[in-house]
PDB file of C-alpha atoms in Angstrom:
ATOM      1  CA  MET A   1    -148.912  64.851 -53.704  1.00 45.00           C
ATOM      2  CA  ILE A   2    -147.648  61.813 -51.802  1.00 46.00           C
ATOM      3  CA  ASP A   3    -148.569  63.413 -48.490  1.00 49.00           C
ATOM      4  CA  PHE A   4    -152.062  63.998 -49.817  1.00 43.00           C
ATOM      5  CA  LEU A   5    -152.554  60.377 -50.874  1.00 46.00           C
ATOM      6  CA  GLN A   6    -151.207  59.034 -47.571  1.00 50.00           C
ATOM      7  CA  SER A   7    -153.302  61.332 -45.441  1.00 49.00           C
ATOM      8  CA  ASP A   8    -156.385  60.135 -43.567  1.00 53.00           C
ATOM      9  CA  THR A   9    -158.599  62.808 -45.157  1.00 51.00           C
ATOM     10  CA  PRO A  10    -161.604  61.105 -46.840  1.00 51.00           C
ATOM     11  CA  ILE A  11    -161.910  61.565 -50.608  1.00 55.00           C
ATOM     12  CA  ILE A  12    -165.306  62.967 -51.668  1.00 62.00           C
ATOM     13  CA  VAL A  13    -166.662  61.279 -54.806  1.00 55.00           C
ATOM     14  CA  PRO A  14    -168.265  63.818 -57.179  1.00 65.00           C
ATOM     15  CA  ASP A  15    -171.986  63.569 -57.945  1.00 64.00           C
ATOM     16  CA  SER A  16    -171.271  62.829 -61.604  1.00 65.00           C
ATOM     17  CA  VAL A  17    -169.303  59.707 -60.686  1.00 62.00           C
ATOM     18  CA  GLN A  18    -172.015  58.511 -58.308  1.00 64.00           C
ATOM     19  CA  LYS A  19    -174.676  58.999 -61.005  1.00 63.00           C
ATOM     20  CA  ALA A  20    -172.565  57.068 -63.504  1.00 67.00           C
ATOM     21  CA  ARG A  21    -172.206  54.124 -61.114  1.00 70.00           C
ATOM     22  CA  PHE A  22    -175.940  54.098 -60.375  1.00 66.00           C
ATOM     23  CA  ALA A  23    -176.729  54.128 -64.098  1.00 66.00           C
ATOM     24  CA  GLU A  24    -174.353  51.207 -64.633  1.00 67.00           C
ATOM     25  CA  SER A  25    -176.097  49.206 -61.910  1.00 65.00           C
ATOM     26  CA  VAL A  26    -179.520  49.942 -63.439  1.00 62.00           C
ATOM     27  CA  GLN A  27    -178.214  48.849 -66.833  1.00 63.00           C
ATOM     28  CA  GLN A  28    -176.973  45.533 -65.386  1.00 61.00           C
ATOM     29  CA  LEU A  29    -180.378  44.864 -63.827  1.00 58.00           C
ATOM     30  CA  THR A  30    -182.100  45.734 -67.129  1.00 62.00           C
ATOM     31  CA  ASN A  31    -179.888  43.316 -69.083  1.00 61.00           C
ATOM     32  CA  LEU A  32    -180.368  40.535 -66.487  1.00 57.00           C
ATOM     33  CA  ASP A  33    -181.576  37.291 -68.048  1.00 59.00           C
ATOM     34  CA  LEU A  34    -184.524  36.220 -65.898  1.00 63.00           C
ATOM     35  CA  LYS A  35    -184.688  32.808 -67.538  1.00 66.00           C
ATOM     36  CA  GLU A  36    -181.101  32.097 -66.591  1.00 67.00           C
ATOM     37  CA  VAL A  37    -181.726  33.226 -63.015  1.00 64.00           C
ATOM     38  CA  TRP A  38    -184.842  31.060 -62.820  1.00 71.00           C
ATOM     39  CA  ALA A  39    -182.942  28.076 -64.206  1.00 71.00           C
ATOM     40  CA  GLU A  40    -180.191  28.515 -61.606  1.00 72.00           C
ATOM     41  CA  MET A  41    -182.776  28.757 -58.824  1.00 75.00           C
ATOM     42  CA  VAL A  42    -184.506  25.605 -60.030  1.00 73.00           C
ATOM     43  CA  ASP A  43    -181.170  23.791 -60.191  1.00 75.00           C
ATOM     44  CA  TRP A  44    -180.326  24.920 -56.666  1.00 75.00           C
ATOM     45  CA  PHE A  45    -183.678  23.798 -55.252  1.00 79.00           C
ATOM     46  CA  VAL A  46    -183.493  20.450 -57.075  1.00 79.00           C
ATOM     47  CA  TRP A  47    -179.931  19.802 -55.915  1.00 80.00           C
ATOM     48  CA  THR A  48    -180.735  20.855 -52.334  1.00 79.00           C
ATOM     49  CA  GLY A  49    -183.807  18.603 -52.348  1.00 82.00           C
ATOM     50  CA  ILE A  50    -181.718  15.677 -53.585  1.00 82.00           C
ATOM     51  CA  LYS A  51    -179.162  16.260 -50.824  1.00 81.00           C
ATOM     52  CA  LEU A  52    -181.934  16.423 -48.217  1.00 85.00           C
ATOM     53  CA  LEU A  53    -183.422  13.169 -49.486  1.00 87.00           C
ATOM     54  CA  VAL A  54    -179.999  11.522 -49.429  1.00 86.00           C
ATOM     55  CA  ALA A  55    -179.432  12.844 -45.889  1.00 86.00           C
ATOM     56  CA  LEU A  56    -182.793  11.434 -44.744  1.00 89.00           C
ATOM     57  CA  ALA A  57    -181.983   8.094 -46.353  1.00 90.00           C
ATOM     58  CA  ILE A  58    -178.592   8.017 -44.624  1.00 88.00           C
ATOM     59  CA  PHE A  59    -180.264   8.903 -41.315  1.00 89.00           C
ATOM     60  CA  TYR A  60    -182.861   6.112 -41.417  1.00 90.00           C
ATOM     61  CA  VAL A  61    -180.534   3.499 -42.923  1.00 91.00           C
ATOM     62  CA  GLY A  62    -177.760   4.465 -40.489  1.00 89.00           C
ATOM     63  CA  ARG A  63    -180.092   4.252 -37.492  1.00 90.00           C
ATOM     64  CA  TRP A  64    -181.260   0.806 -38.670  1.00 92.00           C
ATOM     65  CA  ILE A  65    -177.650  -0.371 -39.024  1.00 91.00           C
ATOM     66  CA  VAL A  66    -176.728   0.991 -35.565  1.00 90.00           C
ATOM     67  CA  ARG A  67    -179.714  -0.781 -33.985  1.00 91.00           C
ATOM     68  CA  ARG A  68    -178.746  -4.022 -35.697  1.00 92.00           C
ATOM     69  CA  ILE A  69    -175.153  -3.708 -34.482  1.00 90.00           C
ATOM     70  CA  VAL A  70    -176.343  -3.015 -30.929  1.00 89.00           C
ATOM     71  CA  LYS A  71    -178.639  -6.070 -31.038  1.00 91.00           C
ATOM     72  CA  VAL A  72    -175.814  -8.284 -32.302  1.00 90.00           C
ATOM     73  CA  LEU A  73    -173.504  -7.005 -29.540  1.00 87.00           C
ATOM     74  CA  ASP A  74    -176.266  -7.573 -26.999  1.00 87.00           C
ATOM     75  CA  ARG A  75    -176.732 -11.171 -28.169  1.00 90.00           C
ATOM     76  CA  ILE A  76    -172.983 -11.877 -28.152  1.00 88.00           C
ATOM     77  CA  MET A  77    -172.454 -10.448 -24.643  1.00 83.00           C
ATOM     78  CA  THR A  78    -175.528 -12.301 -23.354  1.00 84.00           C
ATOM     79  CA  LEU A  79    -174.189 -15.626 -24.690  1.00 85.00           C
ATOM     80  CA  ARG A  80    -170.784 -14.950 -23.120  1.00 81.00           C
ATOM     81  CA  ASN A  81    -172.325 -13.919 -19.768  1.00 77.00           C
ATOM     82  CA  VAL A  82    -170.724 -10.474 -19.750  1.00 73.00           C
ATOM     83  CA  GLU A  83    -171.221  -8.685 -16.427  1.00 67.00           C
ATOM     84  CA  VAL A  84    -174.468  -6.668 -16.371  1.00 70.00           C
ATOM     85  CA  SER A  85    -172.930  -3.220 -15.817  1.00 66.00           C
ATOM     86  CA  LEU A  86    -170.250  -3.698 -18.493  1.00 69.00           C
ATOM     87  CA  HIS A  87    -172.945  -5.045 -20.815  1.00 77.00           C
ATOM     88  CA  ARG A  88    -175.041  -1.871 -20.434  1.00 76.00           C
ATOM     89  CA  PHE A  89    -172.046   0.424 -20.769  1.00 74.00           C
ATOM     90  CA  LEU A  90    -170.829  -1.178 -24.031  1.00 79.00           C
ATOM     91  CA  LEU A  91    -174.305  -1.082 -25.576  1.00 83.00           C
ATOM     92  CA  THR A  92    -174.732   2.590 -24.662  1.00 81.00           C
ATOM     93  CA  ALA A  93    -171.273   3.495 -25.964  1.00 79.00           C
ATOM     94  CA  ALA A  94    -171.898   1.650 -29.261  1.00 85.00           C
ATOM     95  CA  GLY A  95    -175.170   3.514 -29.767  1.00 86.00           C
ATOM     96  CA  VAL A  96    -173.633   6.923 -29.042  1.00 83.00           C
ATOM     97  CA  VAL A  97    -170.625   6.361 -31.339  1.00 85.00           C
ATOM     98  CA  GLY A  98    -172.869   5.116 -34.144  1.00 88.00           C
ATOM     99  CA  ASN A  99    -175.170   8.151 -33.920  1.00 87.00           C
ATOM    100  CA  VAL A 100    -172.205  10.552 -33.936  1.00 83.00           C
ATOM    101  CA  ILE A 101    -170.827   8.911 -37.094  1.00 86.00           C
ATOM    102  CA  ILE A 102    -174.232   9.212 -38.793  1.00 86.00           C
ATOM    103  CA  PHE A 103    -174.449  12.897 -37.864  1.00 85.00           C
ATOM    104  CA  VAL A 104    -170.984  13.648 -39.268  1.00 82.00           C
ATOM    105  CA  ILE A 105    -171.840  11.869 -42.554  1.00 84.00           C
ATOM    106  CA  ILE A 106    -175.081  13.835 -42.887  1.00 83.00           C
ATOM    107  CA  ILE A 107    -173.239  17.115 -42.275  1.00 80.00           C
ATOM    108  CA  SER A 108    -170.791  16.233 -45.071  1.00 80.00           C
ATOM    109  CA  VAL A 109    -173.586  15.264 -47.490  1.00 79.00           C
ATOM    110  CA  LEU A 110    -175.384  18.576 -46.906  1.00 77.00           C
ATOM    111  CA  GLY A 111    -172.229  20.418 -47.959  1.00 74.00           C
ATOM    112  CA  PHE A 112    -170.942  21.628 -44.605  1.00 71.00           C
ATOM    113  CA  ASP A 113    -167.278  21.342 -43.716  1.00 66.00           C
ATOM    114  CA  SER A 114    -167.114  18.280 -41.473  1.00 65.00           C
ATOM    115  CA  THR A 115    -163.506  19.058 -40.541  1.00 71.00           C
ATOM    116  CA  SER A 116    -164.550  22.363 -39.011  1.00 67.00           C
ATOM    117  CA  PHE A 117    -167.432  20.662 -37.256  1.00 66.00           C
ATOM    118  CA  VAL A 118    -165.179  17.996 -35.743  1.00 67.00           C
ATOM    119  CA  ALA A 119    -162.705  20.676 -34.643  1.00 71.00           C
ATOM    120  CA  MET A 120    -165.531  22.677 -33.071  1.00 69.00           C
ATOM    121  CA  LEU A 121    -166.828  19.530 -31.365  1.00 68.00           C
ATOM    122  CA  ALA A 122    -163.343  18.780 -30.005  1.00 71.00           C
ATOM    123  CA  SER A 123    -162.984  22.355 -28.712  1.00 71.00           C
ATOM    124  CA  ALA A 124    -166.381  22.175 -27.055  1.00 66.00           C
ATOM    125  CA  GLY A 125    -165.465  18.808 -25.534  1.00 66.00           C
ATOM    126  CA  LEU A 126    -162.228  20.254 -24.145  1.00 64.00           C
ATOM    127  CA  ALA A 127    -164.055  23.212 -22.610  1.00 64.00           C
ATOM    128  CA  ILE A 128    -166.727  20.977 -21.104  1.00 59.00           C
ATOM    129  CA  GLY A 129    -164.064  18.593 -19.850  1.00 59.00           C
ATOM    130  CA  MET A 130    -162.240  21.379 -18.033  1.00 58.00           C
ATOM    131  CA  ALA A 131    -165.494  22.594 -16.496  1.00 51.00           C
ATOM    132  CA  LEU A 132    -166.515  19.091 -15.421  1.00 50.00           C
ATOM    133  CA  SER A 133    -163.142  17.697 -14.392  1.00 56.00           C
ATOM    134  CA  GLY A 134    -164.543  16.038 -11.272  1.00 62.00           C
ATOM    135  CA  THR A 135    -167.383  14.414 -13.208  1.00 66.00           C
ATOM    136  CA  LEU A 136    -164.935  13.133 -15.823  1.00 69.00           C
ATOM    137  CA  GLN A 137    -162.826  11.606 -13.042  1.00 76.00           C
ATOM    138  CA  ASN A 138    -165.914   9.718 -11.919  1.00 76.00           C
ATOM    139  CA  PHE A 139    -166.535   8.638 -15.518  1.00 75.00           C
ATOM    140  CA  ALA A 140    -162.945   7.390 -15.855  1.00 77.00           C
ATOM    141  CA  GLY A 141    -163.309   5.579 -12.523  1.00 80.00           C
ATOM    142  CA  GLY A 142    -166.511   3.942 -13.761  1.00 79.00           C
ATOM    143  CA  VAL A 143    -164.774   2.728 -16.923  1.00 77.00           C
ATOM    144  CA  MET A 144    -161.894   1.304 -14.845  1.00 81.00           C
ATOM    145  CA  ILE A 145    -164.330  -0.500 -12.559  1.00 82.00           C
ATOM    146  CA  LEU A 146    -166.256  -1.964 -15.489  1.00 76.00           C
ATOM    147  CA  VAL A 147    -163.049  -3.120 -17.190  1.00 77.00           C
ATOM    148  CA  GLN A 148    -161.094  -4.385 -14.156  1.00 79.00           C
ATOM    149  CA  ARG A 149    -164.211  -5.663 -12.363  1.00 82.00           C
ATOM    150  CA  PRO A 150    -163.056  -5.586  -8.716  1.00 87.00           C
ATOM    151  CA  TYR A 151    -166.721  -6.186  -7.850  1.00 87.00           C
ATOM    152  CA  LYS A 152    -169.992  -6.781  -9.673  1.00 85.00           C
ATOM    153  CA  VAL A 153    -173.704  -6.337  -9.074  1.00 85.00           C
ATOM    154  CA  GLY A 154    -174.765  -8.502  -6.132  1.00 86.00           C
ATOM    155  CA  ASP A 155    -171.396  -8.457  -4.322  1.00 89.00           C
ATOM    156  CA  PHE A 156    -171.119  -7.327  -0.716  1.00 89.00           C
ATOM    157  CA  ILE A 157    -168.265  -4.816  -0.484  1.00 91.00           C
ATOM    158  CA  GLU A 158    -166.730  -2.542   2.116  1.00 89.00           C
ATOM    159  CA  THR A 159    -165.041   0.786   1.316  1.00 88.00           C
ATOM    160  CA  ASN A 160    -163.661   3.573   3.465  1.00 83.00           C
ATOM    161  CA  LEU A 161    -167.042   5.320   3.111  1.00 83.00           C
ATOM    162  CA  ALA A 162    -169.669   2.578   3.444  1.00 87.00           C
ATOM    163  CA  SER A 163    -170.384  -1.134   3.148  1.00 89.00           C
ATOM    164  CA  GLY A 164    -173.282  -2.901   1.496  1.00 90.00           C
ATOM    165  CA  THR A 165    -174.529  -4.932  -1.442  1.00 91.00           C
ATOM    166  CA  VAL A 166    -173.860  -3.523  -4.916  1.00 91.00           C
ATOM    167  CA  ILE A 167    -177.157  -3.030  -6.758  1.00 90.00           C
ATOM    168  CA  ASP A 168    -175.904  -0.977  -9.700  1.00 86.00           C
ATOM    169  CA  ILE A 169    -172.637   0.211 -11.241  1.00 83.00           C
ATOM    170  CA  ARG A 170    -173.214   3.404 -13.200  1.00 80.00           C
ATOM    171  CA  LEU A 171    -170.817   5.496 -15.249  1.00 75.00           C
ATOM    172  CA  PHE A 172    -170.393   8.046 -12.458  1.00 82.00           C
ATOM    173  CA  THR A 173    -171.486   6.315  -9.240  1.00 86.00           C
ATOM    174  CA  THR A 174    -171.765   2.921  -7.582  1.00 90.00           C
ATOM    175  CA  VAL A 175    -175.037   2.275  -5.748  1.00 91.00           C
ATOM    176  CA  LEU A 176    -175.031   0.210  -2.535  1.00 93.00           C
ATOM    177  CA  HIS A 177    -177.779  -1.147  -0.303  1.00 92.00           C
ATOM    178  CA  THR A 178    -176.557  -1.232   3.290  1.00 90.00           C
ATOM    179  CA  VAL A 179    -177.565  -3.853   5.845  1.00 84.00           C
ATOM    180  CA  ASP A 180    -180.143  -1.432   7.298  1.00 85.00           C
ATOM    181  CA  LYS A 181    -181.599  -0.853   3.801  1.00 85.00           C
ATOM    182  CA  LYS A 182    -180.106   2.553   3.106  1.00 89.00           C
ATOM    183  CA  THR A 183    -179.193   3.453  -0.478  1.00 92.00           C
ATOM    184  CA  ILE A 184    -175.663   4.858  -0.768  1.00 91.00           C
ATOM    185  CA  TYR A 185    -174.286   6.549  -3.911  1.00 92.00           C
ATOM    186  CA  ILE A 186    -170.473   6.514  -3.957  1.00 89.00           C
ATOM    187  CA  PRO A 187    -168.489   8.428  -6.656  1.00 88.00           C
ATOM    188  CA  ASN A 188    -166.567   5.996  -8.828  1.00 86.00           C
ATOM    189  CA  SER A 189    -163.392   8.089  -8.624  1.00 85.00           C
ATOM    190  CA  THR A 190    -163.314   7.468  -4.861  1.00 85.00           C
ATOM    191  CA  ILE A 191    -163.795   3.704  -5.174  1.00 85.00           C
ATOM    192  CA  SER A 192    -161.424   3.216  -8.118  1.00 81.00           C
ATOM    193  CA  THR A 193    -158.541   4.867  -6.220  1.00 82.00           C
ATOM    194  CA  GLY A 194    -159.379   3.542  -2.748  1.00 82.00           C
ATOM    195  CA  VAL A 195    -159.366   0.238  -0.889  1.00 87.00           C
ATOM    196  CA  VAL A 196    -162.295  -2.086  -1.583  1.00 89.00           C
ATOM    197  CA  ASN A 197    -162.912  -5.206   0.484  1.00 88.00           C
ATOM    198  CA  ASN A 198    -165.046  -7.620  -1.553  1.00 90.00           C
ATOM    199  CA  TYR A 199    -166.556 -10.267   0.706  1.00 86.00           C
ATOM    200  CA  SER A 200    -168.266 -12.077  -2.173  1.00 84.00           C
ATOM    201  CA  THR A 201    -165.184 -13.194  -4.089  1.00 84.00           C
ATOM    202  CA  SER A 202    -164.700 -16.118  -1.690  1.00 83.00           C
ATOM    203  CA  THR A 203    -167.289 -18.779  -0.951  1.00 85.00           C
ATOM    204  CA  THR A 204    -166.447 -18.798   2.778  1.00 89.00           C
ATOM    205  CA  ARG A 205    -166.030 -16.140   5.447  1.00 90.00           C
ATOM    206  CA  ARG A 206    -164.595 -16.190   8.948  1.00 92.00           C
ATOM    207  CA  CYS A 207    -166.656 -15.308  12.015  1.00 93.00           C
ATOM    208  CA  SER A 208    -164.854 -13.955  15.056  1.00 94.00           C
ATOM    209  CA  TRP A 209    -166.217 -13.505  18.591  1.00 95.00           C
ATOM    210  CA  LYS A 210    -164.349 -11.861  21.483  1.00 94.00           C
ATOM    211  CA  VAL A 211    -165.585 -12.467  25.022  1.00 94.00           C
ATOM    212  CA  SER A 212    -164.185 -10.714  28.099  1.00 93.00           C
ATOM    213  CA  VAL A 213    -164.105 -12.722  31.341  1.00 93.00           C
ATOM    214  CA  SER A 214    -162.776 -11.903  34.787  1.00 91.00           C
ATOM    215  CA  TYR A 215    -159.285 -12.717  35.983  1.00 91.00           C
ATOM    216  CA  GLY A 216    -159.399 -15.917  38.009  1.00 89.00           C
ATOM    217  CA  ASP A 217    -162.159 -17.590  35.943  1.00 91.00           C
ATOM    218  CA  ASP A 218    -161.514 -21.178  34.827  1.00 92.00           C
ATOM    219  CA  TYR A 219    -160.123 -20.607  31.307  1.00 92.00           C
ATOM    220  CA  ASP A 220    -160.135 -24.282  30.310  1.00 92.00           C
ATOM    221  CA  ARG A 221    -163.787 -24.686  31.234  1.00 93.00           C
ATOM    222  CA  ILE A 222    -164.803 -21.503  29.432  1.00 93.00           C
ATOM    223  CA  ARG A 223    -162.750 -22.446  26.385  1.00 93.00           C
ATOM    224  CA  GLU A 224    -164.438 -25.857  26.257  1.00 93.00           C
ATOM    225  CA  ALA A 225    -167.880 -24.236  26.543  1.00 94.00           C
ATOM    226  CA  MET A 226    -167.170 -21.752  23.733  1.00 94.00           C
ATOM    227  CA  MET A 227    -165.864 -24.501  21.464  1.00 94.00           C
ATOM    228  CA  GLU A 228    -168.958 -26.610  22.173  1.00 94.00           C
ATOM    229  CA  ILE A 229    -171.309 -23.701  21.338  1.00 94.00           C
ATOM    230  CA  VAL A 230    -169.497 -22.952  18.082  1.00 94.00           C
ATOM    231  CA  THR A 231    -169.184 -26.532  16.806  1.00 93.00           C
ATOM    232  CA  ARG A 232    -172.761 -27.579  17.539  1.00 92.00           C
ATOM    233  CA  ASP A 233    -174.037 -25.113  14.930  1.00 89.00           C
ATOM    234  CA  GLY A 234    -174.341 -27.218  11.783  1.00 89.00           C
ATOM    235  CA  ARG A 235    -173.576 -24.224   9.544  1.00 92.00           C
ATOM    236  CA  VAL A 236    -170.019 -23.941  10.896  1.00 93.00           C
ATOM    237  CA  LEU A 237    -167.499 -25.598   8.571  1.00 93.00           C
ATOM    238  CA  THR A 238    -165.192 -28.304   9.840  1.00 89.00           C
ATOM    239  CA  GLU A 239    -162.399 -27.255   7.478  1.00 89.00           C
ATOM    240  CA  PRO A 240    -160.734 -24.964   8.398  1.00 89.00           C
ATOM    241  CA  ALA A 241    -161.487 -26.122  11.916  1.00 91.00           C
ATOM    242  CA  PRO A 242    -162.791 -23.630  14.496  1.00 93.00           C
ATOM    243  CA  TYR A 243    -160.617 -22.803  17.493  1.00 92.00           C
ATOM    244  CA  VAL A 244    -160.597 -20.729  20.699  1.00 94.00           C
ATOM    245  CA  ARG A 245    -157.635 -18.790  22.108  1.00 94.00           C
ATOM    246  CA  ILE A 246    -156.712 -16.001  24.522  1.00 94.00           C
ATOM    247  CA  ASP A 247    -156.619 -12.816  22.519  1.00 93.00           C
ATOM    248  CA  ALA A 248    -155.428 -10.316  25.124  1.00 92.00           C
ATOM    249  CA  LEU A 249    -154.811  -9.734  28.814  1.00 92.00           C
ATOM    250  CA  ALA A 250    -156.624  -6.442  29.205  1.00 88.00           C
ATOM    251  CA  ASP A 251    -156.710  -4.093  32.199  1.00 84.00           C
ATOM    252  CA  SER A 252    -159.955  -5.430  33.628  1.00 84.00           C
ATOM    253  CA  ALA A 253    -160.523  -8.713  31.811  1.00 91.00           C
ATOM    254  CA  VAL A 254    -159.117 -11.655  29.920  1.00 93.00           C
ATOM    255  CA  VAL A 255    -160.246 -11.461  26.277  1.00 94.00           C
ATOM    256  CA  ILE A 256    -160.984 -14.880  24.757  1.00 94.00           C
ATOM    257  CA  GLU A 257    -161.561 -15.125  21.004  1.00 95.00           C
ATOM    258  CA  ALA A 258    -163.394 -17.843  19.077  1.00 95.00           C
ATOM    259  CA  ARG A 259    -162.987 -18.190  15.304  1.00 95.00           C
ATOM    260  CA  ALA A 260    -164.968 -20.283  12.831  1.00 95.00           C
ATOM    261  CA  TRP A 261    -165.494 -20.380   9.067  1.00 94.00           C
ATOM    262  CA  VAL A 262    -168.926 -20.405   7.461  1.00 94.00           C
ATOM    263  CA  LYS A 263    -170.430 -20.022   4.000  1.00 92.00           C
ATOM    264  CA  ASN A 264    -170.788 -16.471   2.815  1.00 87.00           C
ATOM    265  CA  GLU A 265    -174.567 -16.512   2.892  1.00 86.00           C
ATOM    266  CA  ASP A 266    -174.614 -17.894   6.480  1.00 90.00           C
ATOM    267  CA  PHE A 267    -172.272 -15.301   8.007  1.00 90.00           C
ATOM    268  CA  TRP A 268    -174.706 -12.993   9.810  1.00 88.00           C
ATOM    269  CA  ALA A 269    -177.093 -15.761  10.866  1.00 92.00           C
ATOM    270  CA  VAL A 270    -174.302 -17.784  12.486  1.00 94.00           C
ATOM    271  CA  TYR A 271    -172.680 -14.704  14.028  1.00 94.00           C
ATOM    272  CA  ASP A 272    -175.916 -13.558  15.693  1.00 93.00           C
ATOM    273  CA  SER A 273    -176.875 -17.060  16.864  1.00 94.00           C
ATOM    274  CA  VAL A 274    -173.501 -17.844  18.473  1.00 94.00           C
ATOM    275  CA  THR A 275    -173.260 -14.390  20.086  1.00 94.00           C
ATOM    276  CA  GLU A 276    -176.624 -14.917  21.759  1.00 94.00           C
ATOM    277  CA  ALA A 277    -175.598 -18.405  22.920  1.00 94.00           C
ATOM    278  CA  PHE A 278    -172.378 -17.034  24.453  1.00 94.00           C
ATOM    279  CA  TYR A 279    -174.333 -14.445  26.446  1.00 94.00           C
ATOM    280  CA  LYS A 280    -176.884 -16.956  27.743  1.00 92.00           C
ATOM    281  CA  GLU A 281    -174.729 -20.027  28.428  1.00 92.00           C
ATOM    282  CA  LEU A 282    -171.242 -18.874  29.393  1.00 92.00           C
ATOM    283  CA  PRO A 283    -172.293 -17.495  32.840  1.00 92.00           C
ATOM    284  CA  GLU A 284    -173.679 -20.964  33.598  1.00 91.00           C
ATOM    285  CA  ARG A 285    -170.226 -22.404  32.764  1.00 89.00           C
ATOM    286  CA  GLY A 286    -168.349 -20.181  35.181  1.00 88.00           C
ATOM    287  CA  ALA A 287    -167.715 -17.072  33.064  1.00 90.00           C
ATOM    288  CA  ARG A 288    -168.114 -13.668  34.705  1.00 91.00           C
ATOM    289  CA  PHE A 289    -168.423 -10.700  32.374  1.00 89.00           C
ATOM    290  CA  PRO A 290    -166.469  -7.950  34.178  1.00 87.00           C
ATOM    291  CA  PHE A 291    -167.146  -4.244  34.280  1.00 79.00           C
ATOM    292  CA  PRO A 292    -164.255  -1.826  33.766  1.00 74.00           C
ATOM    293  CA  GLN A 293    -162.383  -1.432  37.063  1.00 68.00           C
ATOM    294  CA  LEU A 294    -159.912   1.096  38.329  1.00 69.00           C
ATOM    295  CA  ASP A 295    -157.977   0.787  41.582  1.00 70.00           C
ATOM    296  CA  VAL A 296    -157.441   4.127  43.328  1.00 77.00           C
ATOM    297  CA  ASN A 297    -154.940   4.374  46.212  1.00 77.00           C
ATOM    298  CA  ILE A 298    -155.308   7.360  48.551  1.00 80.00           C
ATOM    299  CA  LYS A 299    -152.229   8.370  50.477  1.00 77.00           C
ATOM    300  CA  ARG A 300    -152.669  10.587  53.525  1.00 76.00           C
ATOM    301  CA  GLU A 301    -149.881  12.739  54.705  1.00 72.00           C
ATOM    302  CA  SER A 302    -149.484  13.029  58.472  1.00 60.00           C
TER     303      SER A 302
END
């Protein structure tokens, strides 16, 4: 008997039992109170309609509150002169967080399990994060740049990839305009972990010129001429004072360097003007620009 009950052989229900069950089901349908069913349906529709109306009210009121909060934040950051890129990022983040909160509240009001939804959202975020690890690194780099502010829009910077004027700092990339008007998009993860030379943090910048002259040229005369050319430009600052020195004794020339400090905005104009003056005037003051030379000694064997 026990072996029979524990066996996998299906038990065949007799026709009489099946007919009895069918008759019982028919009897239950016959005795069903249609008024009660109708009343329950009406209650369900009314309650669902109320929840939908409440959800719509929460949606519109919540959106109005979020917009008001964003406007207040915008006004506060404008009055405090918050950097443009950080300003945009904070406004966008506030809007996104506010809309997510509204959505979660609406889900709860409609009767769905918000805990399960949040868990599902977290799982989806983890999966997306693993798939977009490089993009998230750029996002994290963008947040670090906006918080630490090593540079801002309008600064002229130099990285290991490019140099130019910053025109926009986005969440994933920094956009530069180079001197020759190229637009460069640099991933923020690269900039945030690399070396950045910001030329705009100081009001002054040093110009440096290196001129090669021949051995035997009158150094004192050339030095005097270079100093005269540099100091006569009214854009060159007197403090720190410009100076000229021998930079190196190269194989084929003596390298003389001139240094001067100028305002940031005058750097390229002064550099180009003085370079041109060196080329035109130094030969008249005894400077000879040498070509690379190589002495070759030929030894003949008898």
